[in-house]
Amino acid sequence: MNIFEEFYLKTQNFTFTVIPNNYPKEYNGVKVIPLPKPREIVEGFHKVITTRSSTRRFMEEKVDISAISDLLYYSVGVRKKESEVIYRMFPSAGGLAESEVYLVPLISDLEVGIYHYNPLSHSLEKLNIEIELEILKSDIVSSIPDINAIPLLLILTARYWKALAKYGNRGGRFVFIDIGIVMENFYLVATALNLGICAVGGFNDYIFNRALDLKNNEVVLGLLVVGKKN
C-alpha cells in the first residue's frame, strides 16, 4: 500500500463533533504594523485567470507596503464580520479558516524578520524570533535551483486541529484542500497586481516549522515566493 492509499483509507470516515470558532490566530506582546487600506483592483478577471502562471525570475526591487497590503487582504483578508462569525476571502471546510499566513520580507519596505498576518485588524505582527535567513533561503534554492531572488516569502500553515475536531480523520483531507485554495487565491491576486509568484514544493518541513516556533497542532504546508517579475 502506498502512502496515498493509506491516507485515503484512514480518512474515509466522516464524523461531526464539536464546532471550533473560525477566529484567526493572534500574537500578544509583539510589535504590530498596521497595513495601508487596500486599494481597488481594476484588472479584469479574464486576463487574470488566463495569464496566471509561476515565475522564477524576480527583480531585486522593493515590494512596497501597499502592494503587500493588497496581496494579503484580497487573498486571505476578512471581507465581513457578522456577530461572532468571520467571513474570509477564501472558502474553507465548515468555514473554519484554519489556514494562517506568515511573511518574511527580504526586499521590501519592511524590516527583515518573520511576521504573522492578522486579518481581523489587517496588520502584521512582528514575531520575536531570530531568523536564520540563509538557512531558509538555501532550502528554497535547493527546491528551485533557477530562482534568482526571494523578495517576499509567504509561509502558509494550518491549525489542523480545527478540522480534526469538527470532522474527525476526514478533516485531514479538508486541510489540504483548504491550503490549496489559499495558494490559488495568492496566485490570482498576485497576477492582478502584476507581481510574480512561485510555489515551493520541496522545502524541508522541519526547518520552517522550527523557524516559526510552531506549537499547538499547527504545521507549515506551503511556501510562496512573491516579487516584481523580471
mmCIF file with all atom_site columns, N, CA and C in Angstrom, residues 7 11-16 90-99 158-160 162-182 221:
data_model
loop_
_atom_site.group_PDB
_atom_site.id
_atom_site.type_symbol
_atom_site.label_atom_id
_atom_site.label_alt_id
_atom_site.label_comp_id
_atom_site.label_asym_id
_atom_site.label_entity_id
_atom_site.label_seq_id
_atom_site.pdbx_PDB_ins_code
_atom_site.Cartn_x
_atom_site.Cartn_y
_atom_site.Cartn_z
_atom_site.occupancy
_atom_site.B_iso_or_equiv
_atom_site.pdbx_formal_charge
_atom_site.auth_seq_id
_atom_site.auth_comp_id
_atom_site.auth_asym_id
_atom_site.auth_atom_id
_atom_site.pdbx_PDB_model_num
ATOM 1   N N  . PHE A 1 7   ? -3.402  7.023  3.380  1.00 0.00 ? 7   PHE A N  1
ATOM 2   C CA . PHE A 1 7   ? -4.063  8.254  3.826  1.00 0.00 ? 7   PHE A CA 1
ATOM 3   C C  . PHE A 1 7   ? -5.538  8.245  3.440  1.00 0.00 ? 7   PHE A C  1
ATOM 4   N N  . THR A 1 11  ? -8.836  8.232  6.119  1.00 0.00 ? 11  THR A N  1
ATOM 5   C CA . THR A 1 11  ? -9.654  9.446  6.210  1.00 0.00 ? 11  THR A CA 1
ATOM 6   C C  . THR A 1 11  ? -11.012 9.285  5.540  1.00 0.00 ? 11  THR A C  1
ATOM 7   N N  . GLN A 1 12  ? -11.453 8.055  5.362  1.00 0.00 ? 12  GLN A N  1
ATOM 8   C CA . GLN A 1 12  ? -12.750 7.833  4.723  1.00 0.00 ? 12  GLN A CA 1
ATOM 9   C C  . GLN A 1 12  ? -13.916 8.131  5.657  1.00 0.00 ? 12  GLN A C  1
ATOM 10  N N  . ASN A 1 13  ? -13.734 7.874  6.931  1.00 0.00 ? 13  ASN A N  1
ATOM 11  C CA . ASN A 1 13  ? -14.836 8.048  7.874  1.00 0.00 ? 13  ASN A CA 1
ATOM 12  C C  . ASN A 1 13  ? -15.082 9.524  8.170  1.00 0.00 ? 13  ASN A C  1
ATOM 13  N N  . PHE A 1 14  ? -16.361 9.880  8.218  1.00 0.00 ? 14  PHE A N  1
ATOM 14  C CA . PHE A 1 14  ? -16.772 11.264 8.477  1.00 0.00 ? 14  PHE A CA 1
ATOM 15  C C  . PHE A 1 14  ? -17.500 11.303 9.811  1.00 0.00 ? 14  PHE A C  1
ATOM 16  N N  . THR A 1 15  ? -17.034 12.143 10.720 1.00 0.00 ? 15  THR A N  1
ATOM 17  C CA . THR A 1 15  ? -17.730 12.340 11.984 1.00 0.00 ? 15  THR A CA 1
ATOM 18  C C  . THR A 1 15  ? -17.977 13.827 12.168 1.00 0.00 ? 15  THR A C  1
ATOM 19  N N  . PHE A 1 16  ? -18.988 14.161 12.885 1.00 0.00 ? 16  PHE A N  1
ATOM 20  C CA . PHE A 1 16  ? -19.317 15.563 13.126 1.00 0.00 ? 16  PHE A CA 1
ATOM 21  C C  . PHE A 1 16  ? -19.428 15.746 14.629 1.00 0.00 ? 16  PHE A C  1
ATOM 22  N N  . PHE A 1 90  ? -11.537 33.528 1.277  1.00 0.00 ? 90  PHE A N  1
ATOM 23  C CA . PHE A 1 90  ? -11.408 32.175 0.737  1.00 0.00 ? 90  PHE A CA 1
ATOM 24  C C  . PHE A 1 90  ? -12.407 31.246 1.422  1.00 0.00 ? 90  PHE A C  1
ATOM 25  N N  . PRO A 1 91  ? -12.931 30.249 0.704  1.00 0.00 ? 91  PRO A N  1
ATOM 26  C CA . PRO A 1 91  ? -13.787 29.255 1.343  1.00 0.00 ? 91  PRO A CA 1
ATOM 27  C C  . PRO A 1 91  ? -12.930 28.242 2.093  1.00 0.00 ? 91  PRO A C  1
ATOM 28  N N  . SER A 1 92  ? -13.535 27.609 3.086  1.00 0.00 ? 92  SER A N  1
ATOM 29  C CA . SER A 1 92  ? -12.828 26.564 3.821  1.00 0.00 ? 92  SER A CA 1
ATOM 30  C C  . SER A 1 92  ? -13.861 25.606 4.392  1.00 0.00 ? 92  SER A C  1
ATOM 31  N N  . ALA A 1 93  ? -13.416 24.420 4.737  1.00 0.00 ? 93  ALA A N  1
ATOM 32  C CA . ALA A 1 93  ? -14.322 23.394 5.270  1.00 0.00 ? 93  ALA A CA 1
ATOM 33  C C  . ALA A 1 93  ? -14.997 23.895 6.541  1.00 0.00 ? 93  ALA A C  1
ATOM 34  N N  . GLY A 1 94  ? -16.316 23.943 6.510  1.00 0.00 ? 94  GLY A N  1
ATOM 35  C CA . GLY A 1 94  ? -17.060 24.395 7.679  1.00 0.00 ? 94  GLY A CA 1
ATOM 36  C C  . GLY A 1 94  ? -16.835 25.845 8.030  1.00 0.00 ? 94  GLY A C  1
ATOM 37  N N  . GLY A 1 95  ? -16.208 26.603 7.118  1.00 0.00 ? 95  GLY A N  1
ATOM 38  C CA . GLY A 1 95  ? -15.894 27.999 7.397  1.00 0.00 ? 95  GLY A CA 1
ATOM 39  C C  . GLY A 1 95  ? -14.901 28.176 8.530  1.00 0.00 ? 95  GLY A C  1
ATOM 40  N N  . LEU A 1 96  ? -14.088 27.139 8.804  1.00 0.00 ? 96  LEU A N  1
ATOM 41  C CA . LEU A 1 96  ? -13.170 27.188 9.940  1.00 0.00 ? 96  LEU A CA 1
ATOM 42  C C  . LEU A 1 96  ? -11.955 28.077 9.698  1.00 0.00 ? 96  LEU A C  1
ATOM 43  N N  . ALA A 1 97  ? -11.594 28.262 8.429  1.00 0.00 ? 97  ALA A N  1
ATOM 44  C CA . ALA A 1 97  ? -10.459 29.129 8.074  1.00 0.00 ? 97  ALA A CA 1
ATOM 45  C C  . ALA A 1 97  ? -9.228  28.807 8.910  1.00 0.00 ? 97  ALA A C  1
ATOM 46  N N  . GLU A 1 98  ? -8.835  27.536 8.887  1.00 0.00 ? 98  GLU A N  1
ATOM 47  C CA . GLU A 1 98  ? -7.706  27.094 9.726  1.00 0.00 ? 98  GLU A CA 1
ATOM 48  C C  . GLU A 1 98  ? -6.343  27.462 9.149  1.00 0.00 ? 98  GLU A C  1
ATOM 49  N N  . SER A 1 99  ? -6.320  28.044 7.952  1.00 0.00 ? 99  SER A N  1
ATOM 50  C CA . SER A 1 99  ? -5.057  28.435 7.321  1.00 0.00 ? 99  SER A CA 1
ATOM 51  C C  . SER A 1 99  ? -4.545  29.753 7.910  1.00 0.00 ? 99  SER A C  1
ATOM 52  N N  . ALA A 1 158 ? -1.327  25.478 8.680  1.00 0.00 ? 158 ALA A N  1
ATOM 53  C CA . ALA A 1 158 ? -2.690  25.064 9.014  1.00 0.00 ? 158 ALA A CA 1
ATOM 54  C C  . ALA A 1 158 ? -2.755  24.692 10.486 1.00 0.00 ? 158 ALA A C  1
ATOM 55  N N  . ARG A 1 159 ? -3.710  25.248 11.176 1.00 0.00 ? 159 ARG A N  1
ATOM 56  C CA . ARG A 1 159 ? -4.018  24.785 12.535 1.00 0.00 ? 159 ARG A CA 1
ATOM 57  C C  . ARG A 1 159 ? -5.011  23.636 12.370 1.00 0.00 ? 159 ARG A C  1
ATOM 58  N N  . TYR A 1 160 ? -4.452  22.491 12.016 1.00 0.00 ? 160 TYR A N  1
ATOM 59  C CA . TYR A 1 160 ? -5.253  21.359 11.545 1.00 0.00 ? 160 TYR A CA 1
ATOM 60  C C  . TYR A 1 160 ? -6.173  20.781 12.611 1.00 0.00 ? 160 TYR A C  1
ATOM 61  N N  . LYS A 1 162 ? -8.410  22.155 14.155 1.00 0.00 ? 162 LYS A N  1
ATOM 62  C CA . LYS A 1 162 ? -9.781  22.641 13.986 1.00 0.00 ? 162 LYS A CA 1
ATOM 63  C C  . LYS A 1 162 ? -10.595 21.689 13.115 1.00 0.00 ? 162 LYS A C  1
ATOM 64  N N  . ALA A 1 163 ? -10.019 21.306 11.965 1.00 0.00 ? 163 ALA A N  1
ATOM 65  C CA . ALA A 1 163 ? -10.734 20.403 11.058 1.00 0.00 ? 163 ALA A CA 1
ATOM 66  C C  . ALA A 1 163 ? -10.899 19.027 11.665 1.00 0.00 ? 163 ALA A C  1
ATOM 67  N N  . LEU A 1 164 ? -9.893  18.559 12.387 1.00 0.00 ? 164 LEU A N  1
ATOM 68  C CA . LEU A 1 164 ? -9.987  17.240 13.012 1.00 0.00 ? 164 LEU A CA 1
ATOM 69  C C  . LEU A 1 164 ? -11.021 17.238 14.135 1.00 0.00 ? 164 LEU A C  1
ATOM 70  N N  . ALA A 1 165 ? -11.093 18.343 14.870 1.00 0.00 ? 165 ALA A N  1
ATOM 71  C CA . ALA A 1 165 ? -12.058 18.421 15.967 1.00 0.00 ? 165 ALA A CA 1
ATOM 72  C C  . ALA A 1 165 ? -13.488 18.358 15.445 1.00 0.00 ? 165 ALA A C  1
ATOM 73  N N  . LYS A 1 166 ? -13.719 18.992 14.295 1.00 0.00 ? 166 LYS A N  1
ATOM 74  C CA . LYS A 1 166 ? -15.081 19.030 13.759 1.00 0.00 ? 166 LYS A CA 1
ATOM 75  C C  . LYS A 1 166 ? -15.431 17.802 12.931 1.00 0.00 ? 166 LYS A C  1
ATOM 76  N N  . TYR A 1 167 ? -14.467 17.313 12.132 1.00 0.00 ? 167 TYR A N  1
ATOM 77  C CA . TYR A 1 167 ? -14.775 16.276 11.157 1.00 0.00 ? 167 TYR A CA 1
ATOM 78  C C  . TYR A 1 167 ? -14.062 14.948 11.387 1.00 0.00 ? 167 TYR A C  1
ATOM 79  N N  . GLY A 1 168 ? -13.312 14.813 12.465 1.00 0.00 ? 168 GLY A N  1
ATOM 80  C CA . GLY A 1 168 ? -12.568 13.583 12.678 1.00 0.00 ? 168 GLY A CA 1
ATOM 81  C C  . GLY A 1 168 ? -11.465 13.434 11.646 1.00 0.00 ? 168 GLY A C  1
ATOM 82  N N  . ASN A 1 169 ? -11.071 12.200 11.351 1.00 0.00 ? 169 ASN A N  1
ATOM 83  C CA . ASN A 1 169 ? -9.978  11.974 10.404 1.00 0.00 ? 169 ASN A CA 1
ATOM 84  C C  . ASN A 1 169 ? -10.259 12.551 9.019  1.00 0.00 ? 169 ASN A C  1
ATOM 85  N N  . ARG A 1 170 ? -11.522 12.635 8.656  1.00 0.00 ? 170 ARG A N  1
ATOM 86  C CA . ARG A 1 170 ? -11.877 13.203 7.349  1.00 0.00 ? 170 ARG A CA 1
ATOM 87  C C  . ARG A 1 170 ? -11.367 14.639 7.222  1.00 0.00 ? 170 ARG A C  1
ATOM 88  N N  . GLY A 1 171 ? -11.247 15.321 8.356  1.00 0.00 ? 171 GLY A N  1
ATOM 89  C CA . GLY A 1 171 ? -10.725 16.684 8.353  1.00 0.00 ? 171 GLY A CA 1
ATOM 90  C C  . GLY A 1 171 ? -9.328  16.788 7.785  1.00 0.00 ? 171 GLY A C  1
ATOM 91  N N  . GLY A 1 172 ? -8.574  15.670 7.820  1.00 0.00 ? 172 GLY A N  1
ATOM 92  C CA . GLY A 1 172 ? -7.239  15.667 7.243  1.00 0.00 ? 172 GLY A CA 1
ATOM 93  C C  . GLY A 1 172 ? -7.254  15.986 5.760  1.00 0.00 ? 172 GLY A C  1
ATOM 94  N N  . ARG A 1 173 ? -8.282  15.534 5.068  1.00 0.00 ? 173 ARG A N  1
ATOM 95  C CA . ARG A 1 173 ? -8.407  15.862 3.635  1.00 0.00 ? 173 ARG A CA 1
ATOM 96  C C  . ARG A 1 173 ? -8.727  17.344 3.456  1.00 0.00 ? 173 ARG A C  1
ATOM 97  N N  . PHE A 1 174 ? -9.638  17.830 4.306  1.00 0.00 ? 174 PHE A N  1
ATOM 98  C CA . PHE A 1 174 ? -10.100 19.203 4.140  1.00 0.00 ? 174 PHE A CA 1
ATOM 99  C C  . PHE A 1 174 ? -8.969  20.216 4.326  1.00 0.00 ? 174 PHE A C  1
ATOM 100 N N  . VAL A 1 175 ? -8.064  19.917 5.230  1.00 0.00 ? 175 VAL A N  1
ATOM 101 C CA . VAL A 1 175 ? -6.946  20.836 5.493  1.00 0.00 ? 175 VAL A CA 1
ATOM 102 C C  . VAL A 1 175 ? -6.124  21.064 4.224  1.00 0.00 ? 175 VAL A C  1
ATOM 103 N N  . PHE A 1 176 ? -5.851  19.984 3.485  1.00 0.00 ? 176 PHE A N  1
ATOM 104 C CA . PHE A 1 176 ? -5.046  20.109 2.264  1.00 0.00 ? 176 PHE A CA 1
ATOM 105 C C  . PHE A 1 176 ? -5.825  20.789 1.144  1.00 0.00 ? 176 PHE A C  1
ATOM 106 N N  . ILE A 1 177 ? -7.114  20.517 1.062  1.00 0.00 ? 177 ILE A N  1
ATOM 107 C CA . ILE A 1 177 ? -7.941  21.214 0.072  1.00 0.00 ? 177 ILE A CA 1
ATOM 108 C C  . ILE A 1 177 ? -7.927  22.717 0.359  1.00 0.00 ? 177 ILE A C  1
ATOM 109 N N  . ASP A 1 178 ? -8.110  23.061 1.631  1.00 0.00 ? 178 ASP A N  1
ATOM 110 C CA . ASP A 1 178 ? -8.187  24.473 2.006  1.00 0.00 ? 178 ASP A CA 1
ATOM 111 C C  . ASP A 1 178 ? -6.894  25.219 1.727  1.00 0.00 ? 178 ASP A C  1
ATOM 112 N N  . ILE A 1 179 ? -5.750  24.599 2.012  1.00 0.00 ? 179 ILE A N  1
ATOM 113 C CA . ILE A 1 179 ? -4.482  25.295 1.779  1.00 0.00 ? 179 ILE A CA 1
ATOM 114 C C  . ILE A 1 179 ? -4.247  25.469 0.282  1.00 0.00 ? 179 ILE A C  1
ATOM 115 N N  . GLY A 1 180 ? -4.744  24.536 -0.535 1.00 0.00 ? 180 GLY A N  1
ATOM 116 C CA . GLY A 1 180 ? -4.636  24.689 -1.982 1.00 0.00 ? 180 GLY A CA 1
ATOM 117 C C  . GLY A 1 180 ? -5.457  25.860 -2.488 1.00 0.00 ? 180 GLY A C  1
ATOM 118 N N  . ILE A 1 181 ? -6.637  26.053 -1.901 1.00 0.00 ? 181 ILE A N  1
ATOM 119 C CA . ILE A 1 181 ? -7.475  27.191 -2.280 1.00 0.00 ? 181 ILE A CA 1
ATOM 120 C C  . ILE A 1 181 ? -6.778  28.498 -1.926 1.00 0.00 ? 181 ILE A C  1
ATOM 121 N N  . VAL A 1 182 ? -6.183  28.557 -0.753 1.00 0.00 ? 182 VAL A N  1
ATOM 122 C CA . VAL A 1 182 ? -5.470  29.765 -0.329 1.00 0.00 ? 182 VAL A CA 1
ATOM 123 C C  . VAL A 1 182 ? -4.309  30.066 -1.284 1.00 0.00 ? 182 VAL A C  1
ATOM 124 N N  . LEU A 1 221 ? 2.484   24.062 5.583  1.00 0.00 ? 221 LEU A N  1
ATOM 125 C CA . LEU A 1 221 ? 2.050   23.228 4.464  1.00 0.00 ? 221 LEU A CA 1
ATOM 126 C C  . LEU A 1 221 ? 2.434   23.803 3.103  1.00 0.00 ? 221 LEU A C  1
#
